[in-house]
PDB file of C-alpha atoms in Angstrom:
ATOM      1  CA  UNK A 436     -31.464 128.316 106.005  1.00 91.00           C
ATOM      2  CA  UNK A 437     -34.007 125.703 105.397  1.00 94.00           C
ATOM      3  CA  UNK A 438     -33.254 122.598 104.023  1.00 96.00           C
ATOM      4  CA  UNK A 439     -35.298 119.002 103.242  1.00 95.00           C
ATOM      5  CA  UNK A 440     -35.029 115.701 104.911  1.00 96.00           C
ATOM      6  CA  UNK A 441     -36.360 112.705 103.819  1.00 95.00           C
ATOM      7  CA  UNK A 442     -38.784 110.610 106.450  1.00 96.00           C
ATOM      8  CA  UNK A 443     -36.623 107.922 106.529  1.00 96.00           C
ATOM      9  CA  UNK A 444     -33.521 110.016 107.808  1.00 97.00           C
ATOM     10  CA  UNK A 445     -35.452 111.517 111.183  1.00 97.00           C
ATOM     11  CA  UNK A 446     -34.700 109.158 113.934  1.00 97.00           C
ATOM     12  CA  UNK A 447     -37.012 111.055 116.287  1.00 96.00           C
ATOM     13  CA  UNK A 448     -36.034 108.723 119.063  1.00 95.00           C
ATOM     14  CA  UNK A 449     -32.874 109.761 119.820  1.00 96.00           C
ATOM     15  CA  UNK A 450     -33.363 113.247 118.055  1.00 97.00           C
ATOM     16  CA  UNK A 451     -30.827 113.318 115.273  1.00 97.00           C
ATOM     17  CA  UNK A 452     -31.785 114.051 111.550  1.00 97.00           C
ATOM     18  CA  UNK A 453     -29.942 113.401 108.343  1.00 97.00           C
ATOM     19  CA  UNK A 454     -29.570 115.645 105.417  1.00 96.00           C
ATOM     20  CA  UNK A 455     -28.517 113.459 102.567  1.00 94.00           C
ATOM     21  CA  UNK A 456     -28.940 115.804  99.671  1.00 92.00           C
ATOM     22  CA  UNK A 457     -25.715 116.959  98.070  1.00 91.00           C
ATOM     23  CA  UNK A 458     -27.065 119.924  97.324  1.00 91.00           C
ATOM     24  CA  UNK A 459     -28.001 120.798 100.089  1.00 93.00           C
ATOM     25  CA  UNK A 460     -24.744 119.954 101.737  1.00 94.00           C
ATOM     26  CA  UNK A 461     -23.041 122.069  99.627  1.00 92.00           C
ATOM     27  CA  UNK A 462     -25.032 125.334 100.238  1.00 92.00           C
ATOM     28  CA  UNK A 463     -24.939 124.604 104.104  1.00 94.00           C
ATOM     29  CA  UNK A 464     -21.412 124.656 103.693  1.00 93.00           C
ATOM     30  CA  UNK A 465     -20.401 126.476 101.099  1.00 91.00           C
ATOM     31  CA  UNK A 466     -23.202 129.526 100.634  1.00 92.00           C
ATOM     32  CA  UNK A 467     -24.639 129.505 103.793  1.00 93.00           C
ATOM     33  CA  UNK A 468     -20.885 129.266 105.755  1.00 95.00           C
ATOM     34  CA  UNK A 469     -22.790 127.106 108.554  1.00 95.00           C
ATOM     35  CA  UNK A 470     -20.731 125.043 110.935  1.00 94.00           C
ATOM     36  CA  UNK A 471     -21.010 122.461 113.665  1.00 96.00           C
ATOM     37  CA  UNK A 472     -22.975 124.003 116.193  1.00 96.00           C
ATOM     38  CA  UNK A 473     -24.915 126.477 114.297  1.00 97.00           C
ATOM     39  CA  UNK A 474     -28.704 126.610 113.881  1.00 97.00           C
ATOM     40  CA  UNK A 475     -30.487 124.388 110.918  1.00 97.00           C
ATOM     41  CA  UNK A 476     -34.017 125.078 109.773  1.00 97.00           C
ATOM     42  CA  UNK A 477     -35.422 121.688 108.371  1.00 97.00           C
ATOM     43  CA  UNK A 478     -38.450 120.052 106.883  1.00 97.00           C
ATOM     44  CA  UNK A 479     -39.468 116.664 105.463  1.00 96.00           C
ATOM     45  CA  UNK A 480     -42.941 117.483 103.801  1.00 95.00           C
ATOM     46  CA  UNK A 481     -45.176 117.518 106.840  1.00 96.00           C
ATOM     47  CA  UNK A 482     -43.463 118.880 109.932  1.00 97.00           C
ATOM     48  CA  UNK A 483     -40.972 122.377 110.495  1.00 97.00           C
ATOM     49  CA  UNK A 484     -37.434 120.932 112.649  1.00 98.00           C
ATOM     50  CA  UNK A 485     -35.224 123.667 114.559  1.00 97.00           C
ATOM     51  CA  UNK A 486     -32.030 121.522 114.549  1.00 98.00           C
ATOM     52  CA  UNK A 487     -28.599 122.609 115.422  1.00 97.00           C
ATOM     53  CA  UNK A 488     -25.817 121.333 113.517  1.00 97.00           C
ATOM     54  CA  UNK A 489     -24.310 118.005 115.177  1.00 97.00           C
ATOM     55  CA  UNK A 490     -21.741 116.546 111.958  1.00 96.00           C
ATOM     56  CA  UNK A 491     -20.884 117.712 108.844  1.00 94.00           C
ATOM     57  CA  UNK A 492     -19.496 116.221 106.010  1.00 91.00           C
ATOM     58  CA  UNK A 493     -19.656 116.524 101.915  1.00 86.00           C
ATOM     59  CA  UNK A 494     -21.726 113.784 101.681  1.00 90.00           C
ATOM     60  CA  UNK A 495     -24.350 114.280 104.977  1.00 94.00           C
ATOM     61  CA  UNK A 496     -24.794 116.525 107.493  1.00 97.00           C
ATOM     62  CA  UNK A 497     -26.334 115.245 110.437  1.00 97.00           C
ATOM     63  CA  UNK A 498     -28.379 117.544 113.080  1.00 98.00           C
ATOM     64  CA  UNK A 499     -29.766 117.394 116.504  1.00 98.00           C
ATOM     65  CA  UNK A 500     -33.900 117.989 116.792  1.00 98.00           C
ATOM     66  CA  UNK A 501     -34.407 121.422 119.353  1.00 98.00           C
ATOM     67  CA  UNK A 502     -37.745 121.276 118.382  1.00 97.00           C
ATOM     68  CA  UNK A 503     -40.461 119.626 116.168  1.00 97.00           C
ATOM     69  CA  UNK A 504     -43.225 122.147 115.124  1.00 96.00           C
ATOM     70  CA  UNK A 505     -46.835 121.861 112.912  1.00 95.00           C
ATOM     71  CA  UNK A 506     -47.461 123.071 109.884  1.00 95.00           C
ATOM     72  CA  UNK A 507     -48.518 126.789 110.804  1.00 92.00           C
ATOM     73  CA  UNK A 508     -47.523 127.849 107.005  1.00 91.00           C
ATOM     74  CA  UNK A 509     -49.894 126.178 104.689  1.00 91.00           C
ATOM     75  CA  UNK A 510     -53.281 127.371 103.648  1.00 92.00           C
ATOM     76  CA  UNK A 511     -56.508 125.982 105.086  1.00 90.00           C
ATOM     77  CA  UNK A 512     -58.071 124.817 101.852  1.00 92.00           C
ATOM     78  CA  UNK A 513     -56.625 122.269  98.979  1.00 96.00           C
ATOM     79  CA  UNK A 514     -56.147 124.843  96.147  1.00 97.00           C
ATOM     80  CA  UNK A 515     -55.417 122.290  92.754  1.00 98.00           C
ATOM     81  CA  UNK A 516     -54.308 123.670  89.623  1.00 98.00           C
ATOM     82  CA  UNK A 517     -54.399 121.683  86.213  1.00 98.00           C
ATOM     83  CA  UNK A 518     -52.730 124.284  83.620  1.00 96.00           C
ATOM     84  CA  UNK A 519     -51.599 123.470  80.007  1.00 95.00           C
ATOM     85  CA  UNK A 520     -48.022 122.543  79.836  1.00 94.00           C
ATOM     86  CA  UNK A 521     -46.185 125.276  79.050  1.00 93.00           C
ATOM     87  CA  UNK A 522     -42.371 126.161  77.498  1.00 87.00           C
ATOM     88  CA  UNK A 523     -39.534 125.271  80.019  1.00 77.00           C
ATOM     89  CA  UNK A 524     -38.727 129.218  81.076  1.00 90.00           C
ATOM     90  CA  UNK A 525     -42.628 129.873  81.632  1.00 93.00           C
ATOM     91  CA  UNK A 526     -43.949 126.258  82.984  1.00 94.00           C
ATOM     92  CA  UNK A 527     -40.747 126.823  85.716  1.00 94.00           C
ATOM     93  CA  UNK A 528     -42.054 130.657  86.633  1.00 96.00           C
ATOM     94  CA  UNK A 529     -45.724 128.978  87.198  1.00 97.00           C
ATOM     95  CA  UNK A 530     -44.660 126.208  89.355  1.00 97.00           C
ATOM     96  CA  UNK A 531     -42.416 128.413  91.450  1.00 97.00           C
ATOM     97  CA  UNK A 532     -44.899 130.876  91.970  1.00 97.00           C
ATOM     98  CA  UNK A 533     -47.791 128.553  92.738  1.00 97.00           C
ATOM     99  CA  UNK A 534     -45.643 126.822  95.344  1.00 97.00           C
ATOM    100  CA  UNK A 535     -44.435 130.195  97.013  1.00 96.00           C
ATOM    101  CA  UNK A 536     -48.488 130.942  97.050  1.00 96.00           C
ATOM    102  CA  UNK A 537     -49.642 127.439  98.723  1.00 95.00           C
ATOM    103  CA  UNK A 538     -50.762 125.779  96.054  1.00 97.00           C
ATOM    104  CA  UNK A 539     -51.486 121.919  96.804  1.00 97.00           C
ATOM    105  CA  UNK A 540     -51.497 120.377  93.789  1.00 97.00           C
ATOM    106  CA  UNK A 541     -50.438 120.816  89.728  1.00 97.00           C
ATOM    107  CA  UNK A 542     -51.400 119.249  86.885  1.00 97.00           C
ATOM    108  CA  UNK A 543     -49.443 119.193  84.175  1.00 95.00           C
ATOM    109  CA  UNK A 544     -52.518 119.163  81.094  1.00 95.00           C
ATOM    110  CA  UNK A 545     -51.959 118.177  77.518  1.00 94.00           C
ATOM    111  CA  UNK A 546     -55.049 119.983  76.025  1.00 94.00           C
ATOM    112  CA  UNK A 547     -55.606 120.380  72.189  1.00 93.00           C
ATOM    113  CA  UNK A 548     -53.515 123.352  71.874  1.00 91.00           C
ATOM    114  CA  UNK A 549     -50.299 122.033  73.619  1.00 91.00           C
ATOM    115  CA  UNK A 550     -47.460 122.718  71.499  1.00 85.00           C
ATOM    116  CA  UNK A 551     -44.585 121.540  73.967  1.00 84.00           C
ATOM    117  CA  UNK A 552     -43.166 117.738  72.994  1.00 77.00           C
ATOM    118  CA  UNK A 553     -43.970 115.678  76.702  1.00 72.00           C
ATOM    119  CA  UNK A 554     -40.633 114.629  77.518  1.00 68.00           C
ATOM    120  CA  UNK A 555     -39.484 113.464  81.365  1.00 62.00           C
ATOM    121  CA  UNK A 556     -39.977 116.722  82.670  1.00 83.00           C
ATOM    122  CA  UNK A 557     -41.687 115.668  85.827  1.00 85.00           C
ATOM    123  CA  UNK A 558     -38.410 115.211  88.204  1.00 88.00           C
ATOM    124  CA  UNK A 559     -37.642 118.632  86.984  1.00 91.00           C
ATOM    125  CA  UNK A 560     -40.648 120.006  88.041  1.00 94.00           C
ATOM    126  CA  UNK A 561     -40.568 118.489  91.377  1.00 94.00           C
ATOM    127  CA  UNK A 562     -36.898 120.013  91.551  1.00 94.00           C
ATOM    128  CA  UNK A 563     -38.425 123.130  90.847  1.00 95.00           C
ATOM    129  CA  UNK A 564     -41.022 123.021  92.971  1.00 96.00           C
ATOM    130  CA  UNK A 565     -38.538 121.651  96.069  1.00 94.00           C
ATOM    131  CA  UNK A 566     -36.268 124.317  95.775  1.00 94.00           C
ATOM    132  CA  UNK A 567     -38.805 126.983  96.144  1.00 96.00           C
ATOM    133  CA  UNK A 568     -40.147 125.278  99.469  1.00 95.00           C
ATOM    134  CA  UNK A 569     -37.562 125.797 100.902  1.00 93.00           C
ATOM    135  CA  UNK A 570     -36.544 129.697 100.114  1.00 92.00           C
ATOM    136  CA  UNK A 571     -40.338 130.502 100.669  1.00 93.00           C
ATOM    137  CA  UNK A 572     -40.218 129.074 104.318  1.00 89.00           C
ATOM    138  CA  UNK A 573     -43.201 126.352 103.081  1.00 94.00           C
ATOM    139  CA  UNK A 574     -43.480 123.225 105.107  1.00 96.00           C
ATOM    140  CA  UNK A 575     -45.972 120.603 102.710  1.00 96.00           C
ATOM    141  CA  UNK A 576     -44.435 119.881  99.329  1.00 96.00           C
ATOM    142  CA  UNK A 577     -46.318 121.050  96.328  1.00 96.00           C
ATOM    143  CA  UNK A 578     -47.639 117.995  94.480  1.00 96.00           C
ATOM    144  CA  UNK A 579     -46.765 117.416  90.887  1.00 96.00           C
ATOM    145  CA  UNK A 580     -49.141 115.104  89.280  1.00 95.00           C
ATOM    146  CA  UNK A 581     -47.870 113.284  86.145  1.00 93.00           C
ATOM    147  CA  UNK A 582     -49.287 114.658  82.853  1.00 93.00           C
ATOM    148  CA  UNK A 583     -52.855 114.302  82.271  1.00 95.00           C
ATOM    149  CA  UNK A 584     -55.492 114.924  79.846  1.00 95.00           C
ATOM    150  CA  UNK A 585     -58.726 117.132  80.767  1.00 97.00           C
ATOM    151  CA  UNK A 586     -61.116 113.637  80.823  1.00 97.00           C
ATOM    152  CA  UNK A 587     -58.811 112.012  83.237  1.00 97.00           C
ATOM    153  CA  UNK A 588     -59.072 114.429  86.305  1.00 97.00           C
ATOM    154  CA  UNK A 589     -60.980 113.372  88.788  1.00 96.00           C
ATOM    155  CA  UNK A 590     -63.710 115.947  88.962  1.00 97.00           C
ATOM    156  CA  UNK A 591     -66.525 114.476  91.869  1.00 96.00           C
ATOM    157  CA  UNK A 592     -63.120 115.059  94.857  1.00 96.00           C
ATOM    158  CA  UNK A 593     -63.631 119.031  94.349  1.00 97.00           C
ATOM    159  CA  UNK A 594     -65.973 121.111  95.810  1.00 96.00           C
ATOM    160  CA  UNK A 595     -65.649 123.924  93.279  1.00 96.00           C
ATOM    161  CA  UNK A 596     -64.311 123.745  90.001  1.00 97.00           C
ATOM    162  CA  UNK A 597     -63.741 127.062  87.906  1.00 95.00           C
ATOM    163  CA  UNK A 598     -62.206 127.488  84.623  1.00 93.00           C
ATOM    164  CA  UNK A 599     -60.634 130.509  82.456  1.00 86.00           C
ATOM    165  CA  UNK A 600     -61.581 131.614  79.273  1.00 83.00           C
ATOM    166  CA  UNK A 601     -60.119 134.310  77.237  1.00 74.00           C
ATOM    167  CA  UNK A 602     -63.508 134.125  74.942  1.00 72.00           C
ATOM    168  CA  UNK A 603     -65.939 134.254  78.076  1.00 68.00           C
ATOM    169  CA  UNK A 604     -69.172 135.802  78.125  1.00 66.00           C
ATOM    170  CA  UNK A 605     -69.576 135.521  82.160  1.00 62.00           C
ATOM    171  CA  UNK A 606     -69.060 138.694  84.403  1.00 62.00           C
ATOM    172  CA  UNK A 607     -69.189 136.879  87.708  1.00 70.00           C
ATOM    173  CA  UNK A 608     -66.141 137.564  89.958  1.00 73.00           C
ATOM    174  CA  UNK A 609     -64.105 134.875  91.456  1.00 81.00           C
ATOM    175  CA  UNK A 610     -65.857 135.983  94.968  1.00 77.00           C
ATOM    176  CA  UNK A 611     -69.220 135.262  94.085  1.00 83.00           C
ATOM    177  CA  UNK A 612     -68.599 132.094  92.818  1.00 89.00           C
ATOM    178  CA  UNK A 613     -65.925 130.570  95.655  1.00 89.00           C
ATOM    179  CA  UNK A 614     -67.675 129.799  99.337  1.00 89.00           C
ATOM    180  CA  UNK A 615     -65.890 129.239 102.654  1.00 87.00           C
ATOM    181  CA  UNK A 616     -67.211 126.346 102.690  1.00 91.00           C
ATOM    182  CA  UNK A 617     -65.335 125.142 100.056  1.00 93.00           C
ATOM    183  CA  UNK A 618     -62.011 123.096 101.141  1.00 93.00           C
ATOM    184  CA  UNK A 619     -61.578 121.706  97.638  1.00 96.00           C
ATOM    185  CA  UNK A 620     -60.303 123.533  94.748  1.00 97.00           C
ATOM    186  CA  UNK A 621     -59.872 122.700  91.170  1.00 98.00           C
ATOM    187  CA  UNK A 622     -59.156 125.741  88.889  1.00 96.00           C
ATOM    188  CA  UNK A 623     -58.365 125.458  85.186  1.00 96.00           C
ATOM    189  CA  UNK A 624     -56.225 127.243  82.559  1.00 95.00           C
ATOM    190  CA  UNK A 625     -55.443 126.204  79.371  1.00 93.00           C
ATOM    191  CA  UNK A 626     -51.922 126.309  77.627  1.00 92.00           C
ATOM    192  CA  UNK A 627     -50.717 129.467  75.465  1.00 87.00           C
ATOM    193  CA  UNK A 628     -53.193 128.803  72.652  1.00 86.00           C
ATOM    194  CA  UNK A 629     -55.936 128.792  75.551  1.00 89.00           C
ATOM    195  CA  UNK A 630     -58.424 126.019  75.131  1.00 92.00           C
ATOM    196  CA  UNK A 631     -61.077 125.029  72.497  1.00 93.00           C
ATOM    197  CA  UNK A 632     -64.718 125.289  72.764  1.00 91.00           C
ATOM    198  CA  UNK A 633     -65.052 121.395  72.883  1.00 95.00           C
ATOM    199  CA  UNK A 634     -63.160 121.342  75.679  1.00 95.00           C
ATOM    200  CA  UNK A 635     -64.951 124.182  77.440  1.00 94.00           C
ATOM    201  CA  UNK A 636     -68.212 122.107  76.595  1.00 95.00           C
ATOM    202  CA  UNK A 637     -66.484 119.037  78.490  1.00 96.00           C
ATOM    203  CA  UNK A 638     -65.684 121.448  81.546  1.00 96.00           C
ATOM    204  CA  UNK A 639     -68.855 122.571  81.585  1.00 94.00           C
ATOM    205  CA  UNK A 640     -70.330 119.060  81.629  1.00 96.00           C
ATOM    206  CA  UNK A 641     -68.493 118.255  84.409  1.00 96.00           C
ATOM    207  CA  UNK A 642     -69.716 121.205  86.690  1.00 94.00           C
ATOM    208  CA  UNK A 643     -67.023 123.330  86.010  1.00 95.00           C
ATOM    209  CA  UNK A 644     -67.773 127.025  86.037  1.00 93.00           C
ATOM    210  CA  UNK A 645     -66.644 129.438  83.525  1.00 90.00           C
ATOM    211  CA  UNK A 646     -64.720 132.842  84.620  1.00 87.00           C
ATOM    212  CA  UNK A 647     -63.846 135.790  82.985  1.00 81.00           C
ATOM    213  CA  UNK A 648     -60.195 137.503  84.228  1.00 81.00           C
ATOM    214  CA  UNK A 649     -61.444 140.564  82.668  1.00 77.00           C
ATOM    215  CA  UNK A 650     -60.628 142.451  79.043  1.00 78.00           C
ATOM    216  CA  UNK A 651     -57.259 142.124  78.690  1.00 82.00           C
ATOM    217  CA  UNK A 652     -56.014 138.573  77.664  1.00 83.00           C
ATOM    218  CA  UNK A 653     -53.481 137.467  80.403  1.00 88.00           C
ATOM    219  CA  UNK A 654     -50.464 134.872  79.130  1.00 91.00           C
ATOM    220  CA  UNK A 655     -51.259 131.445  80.944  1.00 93.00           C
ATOM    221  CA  UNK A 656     -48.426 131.575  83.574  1.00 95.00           C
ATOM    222  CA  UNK A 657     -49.356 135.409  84.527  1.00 95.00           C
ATOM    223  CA  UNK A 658     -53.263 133.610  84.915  1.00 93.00           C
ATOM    224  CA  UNK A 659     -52.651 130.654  86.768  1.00 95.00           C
ATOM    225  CA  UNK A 660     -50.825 132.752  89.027  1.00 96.00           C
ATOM    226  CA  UNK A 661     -53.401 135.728  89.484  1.00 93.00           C
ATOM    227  CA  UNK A 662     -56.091 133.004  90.197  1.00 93.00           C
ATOM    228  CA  UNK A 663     -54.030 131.026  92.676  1.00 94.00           C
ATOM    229  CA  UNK A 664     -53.715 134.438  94.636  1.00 93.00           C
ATOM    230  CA  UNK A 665     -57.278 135.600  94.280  1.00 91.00           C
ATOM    231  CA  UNK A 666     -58.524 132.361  95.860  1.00 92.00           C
ATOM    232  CA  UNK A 667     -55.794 131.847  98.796  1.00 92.00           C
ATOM    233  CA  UNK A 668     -56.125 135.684  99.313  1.00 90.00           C
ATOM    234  CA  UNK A 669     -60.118 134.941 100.198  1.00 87.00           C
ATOM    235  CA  UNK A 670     -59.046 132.350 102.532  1.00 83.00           C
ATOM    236  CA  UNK A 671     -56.235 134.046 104.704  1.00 74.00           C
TER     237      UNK A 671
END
């Protein structure tokens, strides 16, 4: 079982760790049946901890460090994603997905054809995106960026920025237009309405390039996902 600690509860000096999450407590307890003694797979973000089991309480669970490993899990580019916000059910899929793939970043985008009100959904999100870390064996959180607009990304970071369009005339395949040499990724879908033809003028102006996903028109969570794949799969 894997669980998360936060930075501030690893005391690496005299190798204990602290799993405050109540949550988490509960399922080490509860789901998982684990006891003092037994073997604890934990994480805060940027390192993998083998711990064994030291306390446990409802409240906190505290663990002894075996070993502190790297990162060997994540991919060896920044793969970004700014999609369209989509409807609870479909928006969750996507960010589950994308994290289980390696994805480093999401961006939530309010585009023209956003129909979804823009609560707090956020802290859900990173909830989301949390949980799946941990069944997918992941060790660096997924980032979720707060909600943006398509003219407040900050297009000059990436090193390649592609974009789908349901409408698009281009035949070029994802592996003629992505480089090893490229370590920064920015790819963009639009929301279930897909995006507008100003907007794919402001892509364009920004150096974005314009793919084609082929004849059939894909929903936006089954895209974003297919793309994420594509790219990370040229990479492995």
């Amino acid at each position: 079982m894997t669980v998360i600690a936060e930075k501030e509860n690893i005391d690496e000096n005299n190798g204990k760790i602290l799993i405050k999450d109540r949550s988490d407590c509960n399922h080490v307890q509860n789901v998982y049946r684990l006891n003092i003694g037994d073997e604890l797979r934990v994480i805060d973000g940027e390192y993998e901890y083998l711990t064994k089991i030291s306390e446990i309480s409802k409240k906190e669970i505290a663990a002894k460090i075996l070993e502190k490993k790297e990162d060997s899990y994540s991919l060896s580019i920044n793969i970004d994603i700014a999609m369209g916000i989509l409807k609870n059910d479909k928006m969750n899929l996507a960010i589950q997905k994308l994290t289980e793939i390696g994805v480093n970043r999401i961006i939530p985008l309010k585009t023209e054809r956003v129909v979804v009100k823009i609560n707090e959904k956020k802290e859900k999100w990173d909830v989301v995106a949390r949980e799946t870390l941990k069944q997918c064996r992941g060790v660096k959180f997924t980032e979720i960026s707060p909600v943006k607009k398509l003219s407040e990304i900050d297009y000059q970071k990436y090193d390649k920025i592609i974009f789908a369009y349901e409408n698009s005339g281009e035949s070029k395949s994802l592996s003629e237009i992505i480089k090893k040499e490229d370590k920064n990724i920015l790819y963009i879908i639009g929301p279930e309405g897909g995006i507008t033809a100003d907007e794919v003028d402001f892509l364009k102006n920004n150096k974005a390039i314009e793919i084609s996903l082929g004849k059939r028109i894909l929903r936006a969570e089954t895209a974003a996902i297919v793309v994420c794949g594509i790219i990370a799969n040229f990479y492995i």
